[in-house]
PDB file of C-alpha atoms and ligand atoms in Angstrom:
ATOM      1  CA  MET A 209      -5.749  -2.508   3.332  1.00  0.00           C
ATOM      2  CA  ALA A 210      -2.720  -4.231   4.789  1.00  0.00           C
ATOM      3  CA  GLU A 211      -1.648  -7.027   2.433  1.00  0.00           C
ATOM      4  CA  ASN A 212       1.146  -8.385   4.525  1.00  0.00           C
ATOM      5  CA  GLU A 213       3.414  -6.975   7.166  1.00  0.00           C
ATOM      6  CA  ARG A 214       5.750  -5.180   4.793  1.00  0.00           C
ATOM      7  CA  ASN A 215       3.456  -4.121   1.950  1.00  0.00           C
ATOM      8  CA  ILE A 216       0.450  -1.846   2.074  1.00  0.00           C
ATOM      9  CA  THR A 217      -1.785  -1.728  -0.973  1.00  0.00           C
ATOM     10  CA  LEU A 218      -2.909   1.865  -1.336  1.00  0.00           C
ATOM     11  CA  PRO A 219      -6.456   2.860  -2.270  1.00  0.00           C
ATOM     12  CA  PRO A 220      -6.663   3.703  -5.992  1.00  0.00           C
ATOM     13  CA  PRO A 221      -6.238   7.420  -6.702  1.00  0.00           C
ATOM     14  CA  ASN A 222      -9.041   9.699  -7.822  1.00  0.00           C
ATOM     15  CA  PHE A 223      -8.594  11.039 -11.338  1.00  0.00           C
ATOM     16  CA  ASP A 224     -11.210  13.749 -10.971  1.00  0.00           C
ATOM     17  CA  SER A 225     -12.477  16.299  -8.470  1.00  0.00           C
ATOM     18  CA  ASP A 226     -14.563  19.438  -8.164  1.00  0.00           C
ATOM     19  CA  TYR A 227     -11.502  21.480  -7.185  1.00  0.00           C
ATOM     20  CA  SER A 228     -10.045  23.151 -10.267  1.00  0.00           C
ATOM     21  CA  ILE A 229      -6.340  23.417 -11.028  1.00  0.00           C
ATOM     22  CA  GLU A 230      -6.810  27.199 -11.168  1.00  0.00           C
ATOM     23  CA  ARG A 231      -8.197  27.283  -7.630  1.00  0.00           C
ATOM     24  CA  ALA A 232      -5.315  25.145  -6.403  1.00  0.00           C
ATOM     25  CA  LEU A 233      -2.816  27.519  -8.043  1.00  0.00           C
ATOM     26  CA  LEU A 234      -4.575  30.541  -6.581  1.00  0.00           C
ATOM     27  CA  ASN A 235      -4.949  29.180  -3.052  1.00  0.00           C
ATOM     28  CA  ARG A 236      -1.801  27.134  -2.490  1.00  0.00           C
ATOM     29  CA  ARG A 237       0.252  28.506   0.409  1.00  0.00           C
ATOM     30  CA  SER A 238       2.920  26.938   2.546  1.00  0.00           C
ATOM     31  CA  VAL A 239       1.242  25.718   5.729  1.00  0.00           C
ATOM     32  CA  ARG A 240       3.353  25.012   8.816  1.00  0.00           C
ATOM     33  CA  ARG A 241       0.652  24.563  11.465  1.00  0.00           C
ATOM     34  CA  TYR A 242      -1.242  21.299  11.575  1.00  0.00           C
ATOM     35  CA  SER A 243      -4.062  19.846  13.617  1.00  0.00           C
ATOM     36  CA  ALA A 244      -3.557  16.689  15.657  1.00  0.00           C
ATOM     37  CA  SER A 245      -5.807  14.764  13.240  1.00  0.00           C
ATOM     38  CA  ALA A 246      -4.426  11.906  11.209  1.00  0.00           C
ATOM     39  CA  LEU A 247      -4.477  11.796   7.418  1.00  0.00           C
ATOM     40  CA  THR A 248      -6.562   9.004   5.953  1.00  0.00           C
ATOM     41  CA  LEU A 249      -4.829   6.340   3.882  1.00  0.00           C
ATOM     42  CA  GLU A 250      -6.830   7.613   0.881  1.00  0.00           C
ATOM     43  CA  GLU A 251      -5.388  11.095   1.360  1.00  0.00           C
ATOM     44  CA  LEU A 252      -1.822   9.837   1.670  1.00  0.00           C
ATOM     45  CA  ALA A 253      -2.320   7.648  -1.402  1.00  0.00           C
ATOM     46  CA  GLN A 254      -3.658  10.578  -3.421  1.00  0.00           C
ATOM     47  CA  LEU A 255      -0.720  12.800  -2.425  1.00  0.00           C
ATOM     48  CA  LEU A 256       1.807  10.128  -3.381  1.00  0.00           C
ATOM     49  CA  TRP A 257       0.093   9.426  -6.681  1.00  0.00           C
ATOM     50  CA  ALA A 258       0.090  13.143  -7.542  1.00  0.00           C
ATOM     51  CA  CYS A 259       3.778  13.272  -6.724  1.00  0.00           C
ATOM     52  CA  GLN A 260       5.023  10.224  -8.652  1.00  0.00           C
ATOM     53  CA  GLY A 261       2.159   7.893  -9.533  1.00  0.00           C
ATOM     54  CA  ILE A 262       1.646   6.155 -12.860  1.00  0.00           C
ATOM     55  CA  SER A 263      -0.551   8.096 -15.295  1.00  0.00           C
ATOM     56  CA  LYS A 264      -0.233   5.960 -18.440  1.00  0.00           C
ATOM     57  CA  VAL A 265       1.076   2.513 -19.329  1.00  0.00           C
ATOM     58  CA  GLU A 266       2.356   2.153 -22.879  1.00  0.00           C
ATOM     59  CA  ASN A 267       3.390  -1.151 -24.415  1.00  0.00           C
ATOM     60  CA  TRP A 268       5.760  -0.953 -27.383  1.00  0.00           C
ATOM     61  CA  GLN A 269       8.254  -3.000 -29.319  1.00  0.00           C
ATOM     62  CA  LEU A 270      11.986  -2.658 -29.689  1.00  0.00           C
ATOM     63  CA  GLY A 271      12.753  -4.997 -32.567  1.00  0.00           C
ATOM     64  CA  ASN A 272      11.097  -8.203 -31.380  1.00  0.00           C
ATOM     65  CA  LYS A 273      11.393  -7.255 -27.718  1.00  0.00           C
ATOM     66  CA  ASP A 274       8.287  -6.278 -25.730  1.00  0.00           C
ATOM     67  CA  MET A 275       8.851  -3.033 -23.862  1.00  0.00           C
ATOM     68  CA  GLN A 276       6.706  -1.041 -21.468  1.00  0.00           C
ATOM     69  CA  THR A 277       6.855   2.598 -20.371  1.00  0.00           C
ATOM     70  CA  ASN A 278       5.053   3.585 -17.212  1.00  0.00           C
ATOM     71  CA  TYR A 279       4.575   7.314 -17.549  1.00  0.00           C
ATOM     72  CA  ARG A 280       4.199   9.216 -14.307  1.00  0.00           C
ATOM     73  CA  THR A 281       2.312  12.302 -13.192  1.00  0.00           C
ATOM     74  CA  ALA A 282       5.499  14.388 -13.406  1.00  0.00           C
ATOM     75  CA  PRO A 283       7.636  14.643 -16.548  1.00  0.00           C
ATOM     76  CA  SER A 284      11.039  12.952 -16.621  1.00  0.00           C
ATOM     77  CA  ALA A 285      13.918  13.579 -19.033  1.00  0.00           C
ATOM     78  CA  GLY A 286      14.076  10.584 -21.375  1.00  0.00           C
ATOM     79  CA  ALA A 287      11.325   8.926 -19.261  1.00  0.00           C
ATOM     80  CA  LEU A 288      14.131   7.547 -17.091  1.00  0.00           C
ATOM     81  CA  TYR A 289      12.340   8.196 -13.771  1.00  0.00           C
ATOM     82  CA  PRO A 290      15.193   8.650 -11.302  1.00  0.00           C
ATOM     83  CA  LEU A 291      13.013   9.690  -8.352  1.00  0.00           C
ATOM     84  CA  GLU A 292      12.282   7.618  -5.257  1.00  0.00           C
ATOM     85  CA  VAL A 293       9.645   8.844  -2.836  1.00  0.00           C
ATOM     86  CA  TYR A 294       9.438   8.018   0.862  1.00  0.00           C
ATOM     87  CA  ALA A 295       6.728   8.750   3.390  1.00  0.00           C
ATOM     88  CA  MET A 296       7.847   9.206   6.956  1.00  0.00           C
ATOM     89  CA  VAL A 297       4.533   8.633   8.666  1.00  0.00           C
ATOM     90  CA  ASN A 298       3.600  10.181  12.006  1.00  0.00           C
ATOM     91  CA  ARG A 299      -0.214   9.952  11.919  1.00  0.00           C
ATOM     92  CA  VAL A 300      -1.978   8.152   9.096  1.00  0.00           C
ATOM     93  CA  GLU A 301      -5.072   6.073   9.823  1.00  0.00           C
ATOM     94  CA  GLY A 302      -4.359   2.352   9.749  1.00  0.00           C
ATOM     95  CA  MET A 303      -0.588   2.772   9.527  1.00  0.00           C
ATOM     96  CA  GLU A 304       2.171   2.334  12.063  1.00  0.00           C
ATOM     97  CA  PRO A 305       4.427   5.371  12.337  1.00  0.00           C
ATOM     98  CA  GLY A 306       7.634   4.742  10.425  1.00  0.00           C
ATOM     99  CA  LEU A 307       9.321   4.982   7.056  1.00  0.00           C
ATOM    100  CA  TYR A 308       7.679   3.703   3.876  1.00  0.00           C
ATOM    101  CA  HIS A 309       8.881   3.594   0.271  1.00  0.00           C
ATOM    102  CA  TYR A 310       6.372   4.438  -2.447  1.00  0.00           C
ATOM    103  CA  LEU A 311       5.970   1.892  -5.249  1.00  0.00           C
ATOM    104  CA  PRO A 312       4.106   3.704  -8.061  1.00  0.00           C
ATOM    105  CA  GLY A 313       3.105   0.688 -10.174  1.00  0.00           C
ATOM    106  CA  PRO A 314       2.109  -1.621 -11.625  1.00  0.00           C
ATOM    107  CA  GLY A 315      -0.617   0.569 -13.164  1.00  0.00           C
ATOM    108  CA  THR A 316      -2.477   3.851 -12.914  1.00  0.00           C
ATOM    109  CA  ASP A 317      -4.762   2.497 -10.203  1.00  0.00           C
ATOM    110  CA  LYS A 318      -2.438   0.052  -8.451  1.00  0.00           C
ATOM    111  CA  HIS A 319       0.211   1.422  -6.161  1.00  0.00           C
ATOM    112  CA  SER A 320       1.583   0.523  -2.779  1.00  0.00           C
ATOM    113  CA  LEU A 321       3.959   1.287   0.033  1.00  0.00           C
ATOM    114  CA  GLU A 322       6.694  -0.977   1.246  1.00  0.00           C
ATOM    115  CA  MET A 323       7.574  -0.600   4.871  1.00  0.00           C
ATOM    116  CA  VAL A 324      11.218   0.192   5.539  1.00  0.00           C
ATOM    117  CA  HIS A 325      10.878   0.305   9.317  1.00  0.00           C
ATOM    118  CA  THR A 326       8.341   1.223  11.988  1.00  0.00           C
ATOM    119  CA  GLU A 327      10.533   3.355  14.194  1.00  0.00           C
ATOM    120  CA  ASP A 328       9.383   6.885  14.973  1.00  0.00           C
ATOM    121  CA  ARG A 329      12.258   8.933  13.562  1.00  0.00           C
ATOM    122  CA  SER A 330      10.425  12.220  13.034  1.00  0.00           C
ATOM    123  CA  ASP A 331      12.493  13.923  15.722  1.00  0.00           C
ATOM    124  CA  ASP A 332      15.684  12.878  13.902  1.00  0.00           C
ATOM    125  CA  LEU A 333      14.188  14.255  10.689  1.00  0.00           C
ATOM    126  CA  ALA A 334      13.461  17.547  12.477  1.00  0.00           C
ATOM    127  CA  ASP A 335      17.097  17.596  13.674  1.00  0.00           C
ATOM    128  CA  ALA A 336      18.241  16.993  10.100  1.00  0.00           C
ATOM    129  CA  ALA A 337      15.958  19.847   9.001  1.00  0.00           C
ATOM    130  CA  LEU A 338      17.671  22.288  11.359  1.00  0.00           C
ATOM    131  CA  ARG A 339      15.011  21.898  14.086  1.00  0.00           C
ATOM    132  CA  GLN A 340      12.041  22.990  11.995  1.00  0.00           C
ATOM    133  CA  THR A 341       9.728  21.571  14.616  1.00  0.00           C
ATOM    134  CA  PHE A 342       6.616  21.409  12.449  1.00  0.00           C
ATOM    135  CA  VAL A 343       8.264  18.317  10.924  1.00  0.00           C
ATOM    136  CA  THR A 344       7.344  16.432  14.111  1.00  0.00           C
ATOM    137  CA  GLU A 345       3.851  17.962  14.231  1.00  0.00           C
ATOM    138  CA  ALA A 346       2.907  17.009  10.665  1.00  0.00           C
ATOM    139  CA  ALA A 347       0.933  13.892   9.858  1.00  0.00           C
ATOM    140  CA  ALA A 348       3.663  12.799   7.450  1.00  0.00           C
ATOM    141  CA  ASN A 349       6.815  13.993   5.761  1.00  0.00           C
ATOM    142  CA  ILE A 350       7.269  13.074   2.130  1.00  0.00           C
ATOM    143  CA  VAL A 351      10.919  12.837   1.147  1.00  0.00           C
ATOM    144  CA  ILE A 352      11.619  13.115  -2.569  1.00  0.00           C
ATOM    145  CA  GLY A 353      14.957  11.550  -3.367  1.00  0.00           C
ATOM    146  CA  GLY A 354      16.718  10.680  -6.574  1.00  0.00           C
ATOM    147  CA  VAL A 355      19.361   8.432  -8.088  1.00  0.00           C
ATOM    148  CA  VAL A 356      21.429  10.692 -10.334  1.00  0.00           C
ATOM    149  CA  GLY A 357      23.228   7.692 -11.865  1.00  0.00           C
ATOM    150  CA  ARG A 358      19.977   6.623 -13.564  1.00  0.00           C
ATOM    151  CA  MET A 359      19.916   9.929 -15.429  1.00  0.00           C
ATOM    152  CA  ALA A 360      23.680  10.070 -16.052  1.00  0.00           C
ATOM    153  CA  VAL A 361      23.503   6.995 -18.295  1.00  0.00           C
ATOM    154  CA  LYS A 362      21.913   9.193 -20.955  1.00  0.00           C
ATOM    155  CA  TYR A 363      22.527  12.785 -19.928  1.00  0.00           C
ATOM    156  CA  GLY A 364      26.021  12.760 -18.422  1.00  0.00           C
ATOM    157  CA  ARG A 365      26.889  16.069 -16.801  1.00  0.00           C
ATOM    158  CA  ARG A 366      23.374  17.430 -17.097  1.00  0.00           C
ATOM    159  CA  ALA A 367      21.961  14.530 -15.102  1.00  0.00           C
ATOM    160  CA  ARG A 368      22.006  16.202 -11.686  1.00  0.00           C
ATOM    161  CA  LEU A 369      20.287  19.314 -13.035  1.00  0.00           C
ATOM    162  CA  TYR A 370      17.617  17.172 -14.687  1.00  0.00           C
ATOM    163  CA  VAL A 371      16.964  15.246 -11.481  1.00  0.00           C
ATOM    164  CA  VAL A 372      16.610  18.464  -9.499  1.00  0.00           C
ATOM    165  CA  LEU A 373      14.216  19.895 -12.102  1.00  0.00           C
ATOM    166  CA  GLU A 374      12.158  16.717 -11.934  1.00  0.00           C
ATOM    167  CA  VAL A 375      12.020  16.895  -8.142  1.00  0.00           C
ATOM    168  CA  GLY A 376      10.492  20.361  -8.541  1.00  0.00           C
ATOM    169  CA  HIS A 377       7.787  19.016 -10.860  1.00  0.00           C
ATOM    170  CA  ALA A 378       6.920  16.215  -8.448  1.00  0.00           C
ATOM    171  CA  ALA A 379       6.922  18.525  -5.436  1.00  0.00           C
ATOM    172  CA  GLN A 380       4.597  21.029  -7.069  1.00  0.00           C
ATOM    173  CA  ASN A 381       2.207  18.249  -8.066  1.00  0.00           C
ATOM    174  CA  LEU A 382       2.109  17.178  -4.432  1.00  0.00           C
ATOM    175  CA  CYS A 383       1.588  20.718  -3.124  1.00  0.00           C
ATOM    176  CA  LEU A 384      -1.262  21.406  -5.560  1.00  0.00           C
ATOM    177  CA  GLN A 385      -2.891  18.075  -4.750  1.00  0.00           C
ATOM    178  CA  ALA A 386      -2.606  18.863  -1.041  1.00  0.00           C
ATOM    179  CA  GLN A 387      -4.286  22.216  -1.625  1.00  0.00           C
ATOM    180  CA  SER A 388      -7.147  20.602  -3.500  1.00  0.00           C
ATOM    181  CA  LEU A 389      -7.697  18.199  -0.570  1.00  0.00           C
ATOM    182  CA  ASN A 390      -7.482  20.996   2.018  1.00  0.00           C
ATOM    183  CA  ILE A 391      -4.304  19.464   3.402  1.00  0.00           C
ATOM    184  CA  GLY A 392      -1.509  21.752   4.575  1.00  0.00           C
ATOM    185  CA  ALA A 393       1.914  21.313   2.980  1.00  0.00           C
ATOM    186  CA  VAL A 394       5.275  23.044   2.978  1.00  0.00           C
ATOM    187  CA  PRO A 395       8.340  22.184   0.920  1.00  0.00           C
ATOM    188  CA  ILE A 396      11.546  22.054   2.943  1.00  0.00           C
ATOM    189  CA  GLY A 397      14.918  22.535   1.322  1.00  0.00           C
ATOM    190  CA  ALA A 398      16.839  23.454   4.476  1.00  0.00           C
ATOM    191  CA  PHE A 399      18.292  20.196   5.768  1.00  0.00           C
ATOM    192  CA  VAL A 400      21.607  18.428   6.189  1.00  0.00           C
ATOM    193  CA  ASP A 401      21.811  16.128   3.159  1.00  0.00           C
ATOM    194  CA  GLU A 402      23.861  13.379   4.810  1.00  0.00           C
ATOM    195  CA  ASP A 403      21.571  13.254   7.853  1.00  0.00           C
ATOM    196  CA  VAL A 404      18.409  12.825   5.780  1.00  0.00           C
ATOM    197  CA  ARG A 405      20.238  10.350   3.566  1.00  0.00           C
ATOM    198  CA  ARG A 406      21.109   8.272   6.612  1.00  0.00           C
ATOM    199  CA  LEU A 407      17.413   8.236   7.552  1.00  0.00           C
ATOM    200  CA  ILE A 408      16.087   7.075   4.181  1.00  0.00           C
ATOM    201  CA  GLY A 409      18.919   4.769   3.095  1.00  0.00           C
ATOM    202  CA  GLU A 410      22.253   5.352   1.436  1.00  0.00           C
ATOM    203  CA  GLU A 411      21.386   4.585  -2.214  1.00  0.00           C
ATOM    204  CA  VAL A 412      19.029   7.518  -2.669  1.00  0.00           C
ATOM    205  CA  GLU A 413      19.998  11.170  -2.458  1.00  0.00           C
ATOM    206  CA  PRO A 414      17.364  13.317  -0.703  1.00  0.00           C
ATOM    207  CA  PHE A 415      16.415  16.561  -2.474  1.00  0.00           C
ATOM    208  CA  TYR A 416      13.224  17.799  -0.859  1.00  0.00           C
ATOM    209  CA  ILE A 417      11.016  17.146   2.139  1.00  0.00           C
ATOM    210  CA  ILE A 418       7.340  18.032   1.941  1.00  0.00           C
ATOM    211  CA  THR A 419       5.599  18.166   5.261  1.00  0.00           C
ATOM    212  CA  VAL A 420       1.853  17.423   5.111  1.00  0.00           C
ATOM    213  CA  GLY A 421      -0.961  17.466   7.625  1.00  0.00           C
ATOM    214  CA  LYS A 422      -4.558  18.425   8.285  1.00  0.00           C
ATOM    215  CA  ILE A 423      -4.893  22.151   8.669  1.00  0.00           C
ATOM    216  CA  GLY A 424      -5.209  23.176  12.328  1.00  0.00           C
TER     217      GLY A 424
HETATM  218  C1  FMN B 756      13.580  25.428  -2.684  1.00  0.00           C
HETATM  219  C2  FMN B 756      12.706  25.815  -1.518  1.00  0.00           C
HETATM  220  C3  FMN B 756      13.108  25.542  -0.242  1.00  0.00           C
HETATM  221  C4  FMN B 756      12.281  25.846   0.847  1.00  0.00           C
HETATM  222  N1  FMN B 756      12.674  25.488   2.100  1.00  0.00           N
HETATM  223  C5  FMN B 756      11.876  25.761   3.144  1.00  0.00           C
HETATM  224  C6  FMN B 756      12.251  25.358   4.447  1.00  0.00           C
HETATM  225  O1  FMN B 756      13.283  24.744   4.669  1.00  0.00           O
HETATM  226  N2  FMN B 756      11.388  25.636   5.462  1.00  0.00           N
HETATM  227  C7  FMN B 756      10.215  26.300   5.263  1.00  0.00           C
HETATM  228  O2  FMN B 756       9.484  26.514   6.225  1.00  0.00           O
HETATM  229  N3  FMN B 756       9.822  26.700   4.019  1.00  0.00           N
HETATM  230  C8  FMN B 756      10.624  26.442   2.962  1.00  0.00           C
HETATM  231  N4  FMN B 756      10.229  26.800   1.704  1.00  0.00           N
HETATM  232  C9  FMN B 756       8.910  27.432   1.513  1.00  0.00           C
HETATM  233  C10 FMN B 756       9.026  28.929   1.294  1.00  0.00           C
HETATM  234  O3  FMN B 756       9.385  29.568   2.510  1.00  0.00           O
HETATM  235  C11 FMN B 756       7.697  29.467   0.769  1.00  0.00           C
HETATM  236  O4  FMN B 756       7.411  28.841  -0.463  1.00  0.00           O
HETATM  237  C12 FMN B 756       7.714  30.981   0.577  1.00  0.00           C
HETATM  238  O5  FMN B 756       7.728  31.621   1.830  1.00  0.00           O
HETATM  239  C13 FMN B 756       6.522  31.487  -0.226  1.00  0.00           C
HETATM  240  O6  FMN B 756       5.306  31.135   0.422  1.00  0.00           O
HETATM  241  P1  FMN B 756       4.197  30.204  -0.263  1.00  0.00           P
HETATM  242  O7  FMN B 756       4.797  28.828  -0.428  1.00  0.00           O
HETATM  243  O8  FMN B 756       3.062  30.205   0.719  1.00  0.00           O
HETATM  244  O9  FMN B 756       3.846  30.771  -1.583  1.00  0.00           O
HETATM  245  C14 FMN B 756      11.039  26.494   0.624  1.00  0.00           C
HETATM  246  C15 FMN B 756      10.635  26.779  -0.691  1.00  0.00           C
HETATM  247  C16 FMN B 756      11.436  26.431  -1.746  1.00  0.00           C
HETATM  248  C17 FMN B 756      10.968  26.698  -3.157  1.00  0.00           C
END
């Protein structure tokens, strides 16, 4: 799957399964104990797509200008899409541990990860999350961050609220997808903002960490 050293083309997501949305809603629970098994790249790709992948590409015209909207799996106020998703990988088949940035496009079936670095910083993430040690035991930690400024252009003082609401949509998508794949997940809100921000990069504000791993 590796395209070059910095970019990993992800397997295309599945758009169908035998696991109903109702079963996922009924059975989803926060899981904090994980087996030592790695996630497959397909599983990680599916989780990321559920969180923030492209679900529809619409071409339209603004006057004589060609425009395109890439709708995502989670709703976004004004379709402004302020979220940035990172995967801090501990154990995913075919991947070096490290930090990766999710690139949802260019289409519903084409998405990728760009490598930020290949240092194992999961212990620092656990420190930032007030020593919730399952962070280091998980196969990966998905950090959902946002750029409030992208929303503020249109929504001014309501921008931060809208970003936080959108993070909730994306997080729930991920948790339900994890449930349907029999992958354990827990959303983590207890962390020191500045410490997580330092780990993912200064431009993006971290709002949520979702720890994922095979159920032990
Ligand atoms: C905003 C928010 C923050 C949370 N933060 C943490 C956390 O830091 N650590 C943790 O273990 N669980 C965290 N949780 C998970 C809750 O503890 C969990 O959802 C709750 O106990 C209900 O269990 P359930 O998810 O299995 O339904 C958080 C949940 C939410 C919604």
